[in-house]
């Protein structure tokens, strides 16, 4: 039933703001991981047996984390943009429907009294069925 549909624009707007805040948090994390990656030079890790293998795995893990954060940041940006666009579309549609209803109400008010059209008489129909032998 259409009357049961209710959009909470402030709730949707709050969700957009939360997505944008998460985007900012992830962006800061990405900068932190990028700075950590930049500090991983040969001067940081001495050439000791076993340690160089760890340093390589550590660098790979940092790169993976940075890539994951970049993907997450992109997804958050896309989600917030899509949600904001949906919110704008719903608001525009609601405004258009409100205008349409005001126009209809004005037309009804200016028309005066409206009498309903007489209804057509009901025509009874009987259904016949035939049974065949099986």
mmCIF file of N, CA and C in Angstrom, residues 120-126:
data_model
loop_
_atom_site.group_PDB
_atom_site.id
_atom_site.type_symbol
_atom_site.label_atom_id
_atom_site.label_comp_id
_atom_site.label_asym_id
_atom_site.label_seq_id
_atom_site.Cartn_x
_atom_site.Cartn_y
_atom_site.Cartn_z
ATOM 1 N N UNK A 120 -22.824 1.781 -14.020
ATOM 2 C CA UNK A 120 -23.524 0.916 -14.975
ATOM 3 C C UNK A 120 -24.151 -0.238 -14.211
ATOM 4 N N UNK A 121 -25.327 -0.672 -14.655
ATOM 5 C CA UNK A 121 -25.958 -1.808 -13.965
ATOM 6 C C UNK A 121 -25.095 -3.051 -14.095
ATOM 7 N N UNK A 122 -25.151 -3.873 -13.067
ATOM 8 C CA UNK A 122 -24.383 -5.119 -13.077
ATOM 9 C C UNK A 122 -25.055 -6.114 -13.994
ATOM 10 N N UNK A 123 -24.288 -6.762 -14.751
ATOM 11 C CA UNK A 123 -24.812 -7.788 -15.643
ATOM 12 C C UNK A 123 -24.328 -9.116 -15.097
ATOM 13 N N UNK A 124 -25.282 -9.975 -14.777
ATOM 14 C CA UNK A 124 -24.908 -11.279 -14.236
ATOM 15 C C UNK A 124 -24.421 -12.189 -15.338
ATOM 16 N N UNK A 125 -23.447 -12.954 -15.017
ATOM 17 C CA UNK A 125 -22.919 -13.907 -15.983
ATOM 18 C C UNK A 125 -22.966 -15.278 -15.343
ATOM 19 N N UNK A 126 -23.359 -16.213 -16.115
ATOM 20 C CA UNK A 126 -23.332 -17.580 -15.614
ATOM 21 C C UNK A 126 -22.311 -18.343 -16.423
#
